[in-house]
mmCIF file of C-alpha atoms in Angstrom:
data_model
loop_
_atom_site.group_PDB
_atom_site.id
_atom_site.type_symbol
_atom_site.label_atom_id
_atom_site.label_comp_id
_atom_site.label_asym_id
_atom_site.label_seq_id
_atom_site.Cartn_x
_atom_site.Cartn_y
_atom_site.Cartn_z
ATOM 1 C CA MET A 44 56.155 -50.732 -43.144
ATOM 2 C CA ASP A 45 53.239 -50.307 -45.559
ATOM 3 C CA LYS A 46 53.950 -54.164 -45.521
ATOM 4 C CA VAL A 47 54.040 -54.452 -42.218
ATOM 5 C CA LYS A 48 50.773 -52.900 -41.559
ATOM 6 C CA ILE A 49 48.804 -55.065 -44.853
ATOM 7 C CA ALA A 50 50.507 -58.566 -42.998
ATOM 8 C CA LEU A 51 49.386 -57.792 -39.302
ATOM 9 C CA GLN A 52 46.264 -57.392 -40.925
ATOM 10 C CA TYR A 53 45.860 -60.807 -42.219
ATOM 11 C CA ILE A 54 46.727 -62.156 -38.587
ATOM 12 C CA MET A 55 44.994 -60.223 -36.375
ATOM 13 C CA PRO A 56 41.886 -61.341 -34.475
ATOM 14 C CA LYS A 57 39.900 -58.320 -36.727
ATOM 15 C CA HIS A 58 36.079 -59.926 -34.996
ATOM 16 C CA LEU A 59 37.410 -60.091 -32.172
ATOM 17 C CA LEU A 60 39.040 -56.642 -31.302
ATOM 18 C CA SER A 61 35.834 -55.217 -33.766
ATOM 19 C CA ARG A 62 33.491 -56.472 -31.448
ATOM 20 C CA LEU A 63 35.180 -55.703 -27.941
ATOM 21 C CA VAL A 64 35.904 -51.952 -29.460
ATOM 22 C CA GLY A 65 32.327 -52.254 -29.580
ATOM 23 C CA LYS A 66 31.009 -52.648 -26.138
ATOM 24 C CA LEU A 67 33.057 -49.688 -25.254
ATOM 25 C CA ALA A 68 31.789 -47.599 -27.754
ATOM 26 C CA ALA A 69 29.115 -48.512 -26.403
ATOM 27 C CA ALA A 70 29.461 -48.275 -22.232
ATOM 28 C CA GLU A 71 28.320 -44.816 -20.915
ATOM 29 C CA MET A 72 31.108 -44.084 -18.560
ATOM 30 C CA GLY A 73 30.882 -40.694 -17.933
ATOM 31 C CA SER A 74 33.867 -38.411 -17.663
ATOM 32 C CA VAL A 75 36.098 -40.969 -18.711
ATOM 33 C CA THR A 76 33.780 -41.009 -22.310
ATOM 34 C CA THR A 77 34.012 -37.624 -22.298
ATOM 35 C CA ALA A 78 37.813 -37.832 -22.322
ATOM 36 C CA ALA A 79 37.989 -40.062 -25.363
ATOM 37 C CA ILE A 80 35.689 -37.838 -27.029
ATOM 38 C CA ASN A 81 37.945 -34.226 -26.428
ATOM 39 C CA TRP A 82 40.424 -36.475 -27.889
ATOM 40 C CA PHE A 83 39.933 -38.252 -30.890
ATOM 41 C CA ILE A 84 38.074 -34.564 -31.530
ATOM 42 C CA LYS A 85 41.512 -33.104 -31.226
ATOM 43 C CA GLN A 86 43.454 -36.334 -33.227
ATOM 44 C CA TYR A 87 41.206 -35.986 -36.157
ATOM 45 C CA LYS A 88 40.772 -32.093 -35.886
ATOM 46 C CA ILE A 89 36.926 -32.800 -36.299
ATOM 47 C CA ASP A 90 34.803 -29.561 -36.843
ATOM 48 C CA MET A 91 32.303 -29.759 -33.972
ATOM 49 C CA SER A 92 30.702 -25.897 -34.957
ATOM 50 C CA GLU A 93 28.683 -28.706 -37.523
ATOM 51 C CA ALA A 94 27.906 -30.917 -35.147
ATOM 52 C CA ALA A 95 23.574 -30.242 -33.929
ATOM 53 C CA GLU A 96 25.673 -30.449 -30.246
ATOM 54 C CA PRO A 97 28.546 -29.696 -30.331
ATOM 55 C CA GLU A 98 29.652 -30.703 -26.346
ATOM 56 C CA ALA A 99 31.632 -33.560 -25.975
ATOM 57 C CA THR A 100 29.521 -33.246 -22.712
ATOM 58 C CA ALA A 101 26.543 -34.228 -24.619
ATOM 59 C CA TYR A 102 27.129 -37.613 -25.760
ATOM 60 C CA SER A 103 26.936 -40.686 -23.246
ATOM 61 C CA CYS A 104 28.780 -42.528 -24.507
ATOM 62 C CA PHE A 105 31.273 -42.950 -27.920
ATOM 63 C CA ASN A 106 28.658 -44.546 -30.215
ATOM 64 C CA ASP A 107 26.520 -41.764 -29.964
ATOM 65 C CA PHE A 108 29.455 -38.751 -30.785
ATOM 66 C CA PHE A 109 30.540 -40.662 -33.647
ATOM 67 C CA THR A 110 27.272 -40.779 -34.875
ATOM 68 C CA ARG A 111 26.600 -37.314 -34.320
ATOM 69 C CA ALA A 112 23.577 -35.442 -36.342
ATOM 70 C CA LEU A 113 24.470 -32.130 -38.094
ATOM 71 C CA LYS A 114 22.461 -28.873 -37.138
ATOM 72 C CA PRO A 115 19.892 -28.348 -39.040
ATOM 73 C CA GLY A 116 20.624 -27.459 -43.085
ATOM 74 C CA ILE A 117 24.544 -27.652 -42.264
ATOM 75 C CA ARG A 118 24.170 -29.880 -45.393
ATOM 76 C CA PRO A 119 21.761 -29.039 -48.042
ATOM 77 C CA LEU A 120 20.183 -30.847 -51.015
ATOM 78 C CA CYS A 121 21.633 -29.790 -54.260
ATOM 79 C CA ASP A 122 17.815 -28.885 -55.568
ATOM 80 C CA ASP A 123 18.438 -29.366 -59.352
ATOM 81 C CA ASN A 124 16.345 -32.334 -59.756
ATOM 82 C CA ASP A 125 18.652 -33.627 -62.775
ATOM 83 C CA TYR A 126 21.332 -34.540 -60.333
ATOM 84 C CA ILE A 127 21.707 -37.426 -57.455
ATOM 85 C CA VAL A 128 23.145 -36.153 -54.631
ATOM 86 C CA HIS A 129 26.484 -37.552 -52.870
ATOM 87 C CA PRO A 130 25.055 -39.559 -49.820
ATOM 88 C CA VAL A 131 27.715 -39.422 -47.232
ATOM 89 C CA ASP A 132 30.668 -36.600 -46.310
ATOM 90 C CA GLY A 133 34.284 -38.706 -47.307
ATOM 91 C CA ALA A 134 36.476 -39.543 -50.239
ATOM 92 C CA VAL A 135 35.801 -41.271 -53.300
ATOM 93 C CA SER A 136 37.961 -43.696 -53.520
ATOM 94 C CA GLN A 137 37.090 -45.201 -57.289
ATOM 95 C CA LEU A 138 34.031 -44.360 -59.548
ATOM 96 C CA GLY A 139 33.351 -45.208 -63.145
ATOM 97 C CA PRO A 140 31.739 -48.463 -64.847
ATOM 98 C CA ILE A 141 31.323 -52.174 -64.654
ATOM 99 C CA LYS A 142 33.254 -53.728 -67.108
ATOM 100 C CA GLU A 143 31.911 -57.359 -67.643
ATOM 101 C CA GLY A 144 30.667 -58.302 -64.198
ATOM 102 C CA ARG A 145 34.040 -56.166 -62.547
ATOM 103 C CA ILE A 146 34.523 -53.155 -60.385
ATOM 104 C CA PHE A 147 37.785 -51.263 -60.291
ATOM 105 C CA GLN A 148 39.265 -51.602 -56.758
ATOM 106 C CA ALA A 149 42.133 -49.789 -56.901
ATOM 107 C CA LYS A 150 45.518 -50.233 -59.932
ATOM 108 C CA GLY A 151 46.300 -54.009 -60.564
ATOM 109 C CA HIS A 152 42.522 -54.754 -58.309
ATOM 110 C CA ASP A 153 39.764 -55.345 -58.786
ATOM 111 C CA TYR A 154 36.772 -57.686 -58.068
ATOM 112 C CA SER A 155 33.366 -58.789 -59.367
ATOM 113 C CA SER A 156 29.891 -57.022 -58.208
ATOM 114 C CA LEU A 157 28.116 -61.108 -57.843
ATOM 115 C CA ALA A 158 30.169 -61.341 -54.868
ATOM 116 C CA LEU A 159 30.040 -58.180 -53.593
ATOM 117 C CA LEU A 160 26.214 -58.226 -53.917
ATOM 118 C CA GLY A 161 26.632 -61.884 -51.552
ATOM 119 C CA ASP A 162 26.682 -64.198 -55.060
ATOM 120 C CA GLN A 163 23.063 -63.474 -55.879
ATOM 121 C CA ALA A 164 23.271 -64.057 -59.648
ATOM 122 C CA ASP A 165 19.917 -62.050 -60.265
ATOM 123 C CA ASP A 166 20.797 -58.708 -58.088
ATOM 124 C CA ALA A 167 23.568 -58.713 -59.768
ATOM 125 C CA LYS A 168 22.680 -58.815 -62.911
ATOM 126 C CA ARG A 169 20.425 -56.014 -63.175
ATOM 127 C CA PHE A 170 23.768 -54.068 -62.920
ATOM 128 C CA GLU A 171 25.427 -55.433 -65.434
ATOM 129 C CA GLY A 172 27.075 -52.541 -67.819
ATOM 130 C CA GLY A 173 25.924 -49.739 -65.194
ATOM 131 C CA ASP A 174 28.124 -47.829 -62.722
ATOM 132 C CA PHE A 175 29.864 -47.451 -59.476
ATOM 133 C CA ALA A 176 31.146 -44.764 -56.742
ATOM 134 C CA THR A 177 33.073 -46.104 -53.753
ATOM 135 C CA ILE A 178 33.487 -43.519 -51.163
ATOM 136 C CA TYR A 179 35.734 -44.089 -48.015
ATOM 137 C CA LEU A 180 34.370 -42.556 -44.814
ATOM 138 C CA ALA A 181 36.875 -41.365 -42.743
ATOM 139 C CA PRO A 182 37.383 -41.718 -38.832
ATOM 140 C CA LYS A 183 36.980 -37.575 -38.643
ATOM 141 C CA ASP A 184 33.426 -37.609 -41.238
ATOM 142 C CA TYR A 185 30.339 -37.743 -40.127
ATOM 143 C CA HIS A 186 29.003 -41.156 -40.127
ATOM 144 C CA ARG A 187 25.432 -41.166 -41.228
ATOM 145 C CA ILE A 188 24.287 -42.432 -44.296
ATOM 146 C CA HIS A 189 21.979 -40.710 -46.749
ATOM 147 C CA MET A 190 19.683 -41.637 -50.228
ATOM 148 C CA PRO A 191 21.548 -39.816 -53.227
ATOM 149 C CA ILE A 192 17.837 -40.701 -54.864
ATOM 150 C CA LYS A 193 14.413 -40.337 -53.622
ATOM 151 C CA GLY A 194 13.821 -45.059 -53.844
ATOM 152 C CA THR A 195 12.220 -47.531 -52.744
ATOM 153 C CA LEU A 196 12.961 -51.078 -50.518
ATOM 154 C CA SER A 197 12.995 -53.829 -52.051
ATOM 155 C CA LYS A 198 15.888 -56.396 -50.636
ATOM 156 C CA MET A 199 18.306 -56.271 -48.010
ATOM 157 C CA THR A 200 21.451 -59.205 -47.319
ATOM 158 C CA TYR A 201 24.244 -59.042 -44.905
ATOM 159 C CA VAL A 202 27.194 -61.161 -46.273
ATOM 160 C CA PRO A 203 29.349 -62.433 -43.995
ATOM 161 C CA GLY A 204 33.447 -61.747 -44.523
ATOM 162 C CA GLU A 205 36.382 -59.898 -43.678
ATOM 163 C CA LEU A 206 36.697 -56.865 -41.529
ATOM 164 C CA PHE A 207 40.384 -55.679 -43.054
ATOM 165 C CA SER A 208 40.759 -51.910 -42.498
ATOM 166 C CA VAL A 209 39.072 -50.150 -45.737
ATOM 167 C CA ASN A 210 41.993 -47.323 -45.662
ATOM 168 C CA PRO A 211 43.764 -46.200 -49.100
ATOM 169 C CA LEU A 212 46.574 -48.286 -49.107
ATOM 170 C CA THR A 213 44.535 -51.535 -47.567
ATOM 171 C CA ALA A 214 42.578 -50.585 -50.730
ATOM 172 C CA GLU A 215 45.604 -50.822 -52.934
ATOM 173 C CA ASN A 216 46.844 -53.891 -50.624
ATOM 174 C CA VAL A 217 44.250 -56.495 -50.368
ATOM 175 C CA PRO A 218 42.910 -58.552 -53.948
ATOM 176 C CA GLY A 219 38.804 -57.923 -53.266
ATOM 177 C CA LEU A 220 38.440 -55.614 -50.157
ATOM 178 C CA PHE A 221 35.290 -54.582 -50.345
ATOM 179 C CA ALA A 222 33.659 -58.413 -51.758
ATOM 180 C CA ARG A 223 35.503 -60.006 -48.950
ATOM 181 C CA ASN A 224 34.740 -57.803 -45.627
ATOM 182 C CA GLU A 225 31.402 -58.000 -43.826
ATOM 183 C CA ARG A 226 29.105 -56.203 -45.789
ATOM 184 C CA VAL A 227 25.064 -55.093 -46.007
ATOM 185 C CA VAL A 228 23.659 -54.983 -49.214
ATOM 186 C CA ALA A 229 19.999 -52.480 -49.684
ATOM 187 C CA ILE A 230 18.487 -52.361 -52.502
ATOM 188 C CA PHE A 231 16.350 -49.784 -53.200
ATOM 189 C CA GLU A 232 13.783 -48.851 -56.370
ATOM 190 C CA THR A 233 13.882 -45.546 -58.250
ATOM 191 C CA GLU A 234 12.878 -43.586 -61.262
ATOM 192 C CA ILE A 235 16.326 -44.551 -63.030
ATOM 193 C CA GLY A 236 16.204 -48.012 -62.447
ATOM 194 C CA PRO A 237 17.620 -50.314 -59.009
ATOM 195 C CA MET A 238 20.327 -48.732 -56.984
ATOM 196 C CA ALA A 239 22.694 -51.138 -54.216
ATOM 197 C CA MET A 240 23.544 -49.628 -50.989
ATOM 198 C CA VAL A 241 26.891 -51.104 -50.086
ATOM 199 C CA LEU A 242 27.980 -50.518 -46.384
ATOM 200 C CA VAL A 243 30.705 -52.050 -45.870
ATOM 201 C CA GLY A 244 32.161 -53.482 -42.969
ATOM 202 C CA ALA A 245 35.869 -53.114 -41.364
ATOM 203 C CA THR A 246 37.887 -53.024 -39.118
ATOM 204 C CA ILE A 247 37.011 -51.974 -35.508
ATOM 205 C CA VAL A 248 33.506 -50.474 -37.229
ATOM 206 C CA ALA A 249 31.421 -52.027 -34.277
ATOM 207 C CA SER A 250 28.214 -52.116 -35.742
ATOM 208 C CA ILE A 251 26.414 -50.668 -39.395
ATOM 209 C CA GLU A 252 23.157 -49.427 -39.109
ATOM 210 C CA THR A 253 19.907 -49.094 -41.139
ATOM 211 C CA VAL A 254 16.724 -46.955 -40.408
ATOM 212 C CA TRP A 255 14.225 -49.671 -41.119
ATOM 213 C CA ALA A 256 16.435 -52.815 -39.687
ATOM 214 C CA GLY A 257 18.366 -51.202 -36.279
ATOM 215 C CA THR A 258 21.937 -52.923 -36.028
ATOM 216 C CA VAL A 259 22.046 -55.492 -38.974
ATOM 217 C CA THR A 260 25.605 -56.387 -38.208
ATOM 218 C CA PRO A 261 26.896 -57.476 -35.587
ATOM 219 C CA PRO A 262 26.243 -60.314 -34.383
ATOM 220 C CA THR A 263 27.645 -61.529 -37.010
ATOM 221 C CA GLY A 264 27.423 -65.624 -38.676
ATOM 222 C CA LYS A 265 28.853 -67.631 -41.236
ATOM 223 C CA LYS A 266 25.650 -68.015 -44.331
ATOM 224 C CA VAL A 267 25.003 -65.367 -46.099
ATOM 225 C CA PHE A 268 20.962 -63.928 -44.951
ATOM 226 C CA THR A 269 18.513 -61.686 -47.459
ATOM 227 C CA TRP A 270 14.777 -60.204 -46.509
ATOM 228 C CA ASP A 271 12.894 -58.842 -49.499
ATOM 229 C CA TYR A 272 9.935 -56.560 -49.245
ATOM 230 C CA PRO A 273 7.114 -54.781 -50.472
ATOM 231 C CA THR A 274 7.130 -52.269 -52.980
ATOM 232 C CA GLU A 275 3.609 -50.845 -53.576
ATOM 233 C CA GLY A 276 0.991 -50.583 -50.480
ATOM 234 C CA PRO A 277 0.970 -50.054 -46.806
ATOM 235 C CA ASN A 278 3.785 -51.434 -45.914
ATOM 236 C CA ALA A 279 6.114 -50.635 -48.530
ATOM 237 C CA LEU A 280 9.218 -48.338 -47.171
ATOM 238 C CA THR A 281 9.924 -44.948 -50.000
ATOM 239 C CA LEU A 282 13.283 -42.711 -48.251
ATOM 240 C CA GLU A 283 13.091 -39.441 -50.060
ATOM 241 C CA LYS A 284 16.484 -37.989 -51.261
ATOM 242 C CA GLY A 285 18.128 -36.612 -48.626
ATOM 243 C CA ALA A 286 16.906 -38.929 -46.065
ATOM 244 C CA GLU A 287 18.959 -41.268 -43.863
ATOM 245 C CA MET A 288 19.364 -44.443 -44.529
ATOM 246 C CA GLY A 289 21.770 -45.558 -42.210
ATOM 247 C CA ARG A 290 24.627 -45.089 -40.002
ATOM 248 C CA PHE A 291 28.437 -46.319 -39.166
ATOM 249 C CA LYS A 292 29.448 -46.868 -35.710
ATOM 250 C CA LEU A 293 32.951 -45.993 -36.475
ATOM 251 C CA GLY A 294 34.054 -45.003 -40.397
ATOM 252 C CA SER A 295 34.308 -47.703 -43.365
ATOM 253 C CA THR A 296 33.050 -47.459 -46.977
ATOM 254 C CA VAL A 297 29.685 -46.923 -48.860
ATOM 255 C CA VAL A 298 29.588 -48.632 -52.940
ATOM 256 C CA MET A 299 26.859 -47.528 -55.112
ATOM 257 C CA LEU A 300 25.802 -49.254 -57.772
ATOM 258 C CA PHE A 301 23.289 -48.259 -60.605
ATOM 259 C CA ALA A 302 21.902 -50.143 -63.744
ATOM 260 C CA LYS A 303 23.085 -49.007 -67.217
ATOM 261 C CA ASP A 304 21.836 -46.025 -68.725
ATOM 262 C CA ALA A 305 20.872 -44.525 -65.200
ATOM 263 C CA LEU A 306 23.307 -42.427 -65.658
ATOM 264 C CA ASP A 307 24.966 -39.423 -67.960
ATOM 265 C CA GLU A 308 28.087 -38.137 -66.271
ATOM 266 C CA PHE A 309 28.888 -37.848 -62.578
ATOM 267 C CA ALA A 310 29.418 -33.929 -60.958
ATOM 268 C CA ASP A 311 31.970 -31.488 -62.304
ATOM 269 C CA GLY A 312 35.105 -32.285 -59.937
ATOM 270 C CA VAL A 313 33.692 -35.350 -58.713
ATOM 271 C CA GLU A 314 36.796 -37.875 -59.281
ATOM 272 C CA PRO A 315 38.392 -40.373 -57.084
ATOM 273 C CA ARG A 316 39.877 -38.600 -54.005
ATOM 274 C CA SER A 317 38.013 -35.616 -54.284
ATOM 275 C CA VAL A 318 36.092 -34.655 -51.514
ATOM 276 C CA THR A 319 32.383 -35.956 -50.524
ATOM 277 C CA ARG A 320 29.470 -33.479 -48.598
ATOM 278 C CA MET A 321 26.154 -35.539 -48.246
ATOM 279 C CA GLY A 322 23.814 -33.182 -50.722
ATOM 280 C CA GLN A 323 25.968 -32.201 -53.790
ATOM 281 C CA ALA A 324 25.356 -33.506 -56.903
ATOM 282 C CA PHE A 325 27.270 -36.063 -57.725
ATOM 283 C CA ALA A 326 25.995 -37.483 -60.806
ATOM 284 C CA LYS A 327 23.526 -36.327 -63.872
ATOM 285 C CA ILE A 328 20.823 -38.531 -64.238
ATOM 286 C CA GLU A 329 20.314 -39.973 -67.813
ATOM 287 C CA ASP A 330 17.637 -38.146 -70.196
#
């Protein structure tokens, strides 16, 4: 059955399906929308007691529900300045060193950091010998993405690609998954060097947004686009540790890249399949 699920992903019109679902998720349909949200809450056992607006009727469309805010203080930030924090609620897929420009995906599969970053050679060079972490967001998770550390935006790249599912089954069976799916790469300058936050699209992910550019995808295309940003002066965009930097409308994956010698070690309990909660300690900064 698993082989059938993977085979179907290769032949199904993933972009068309995703855009159609996106239109439905953005539609305001009153009681129909409320019924769909209530079904989703029950199906995925979502803890709405954490939401700033716990009632389904508070959301005019499914997207508003899916990108719902949490109650203030429900995700306290680790106050130890020696640690960066989890950027999202989710589960660790893989993490570890970037070896010879390769990132481990799953048993039998890896991919290049160069491909992940949209074949931007200068960007990939900045992360040679560094570390990566891949975090999967399930449908039940909170879908706003936050900063692991204070950083100033220097570059954003839109990379066109496929829209395979990014669940664990697909990660184990589709080669180079995260470097072949559509994605948005944001590079920040931080006190520990450059940090890349790669927001990976997936089947029925209606859009990827950033707080500075709004909706980046859709619309989609076939070309890589890059935007450079000033890192000094009045137009520089600096986001504090824990600040929101983007959103997924429907679930997906975040891949983080760090420079060589930026991180000392991952925090206790942070390992493949471990649950992540935004704001908790993720990794210790190298002294």
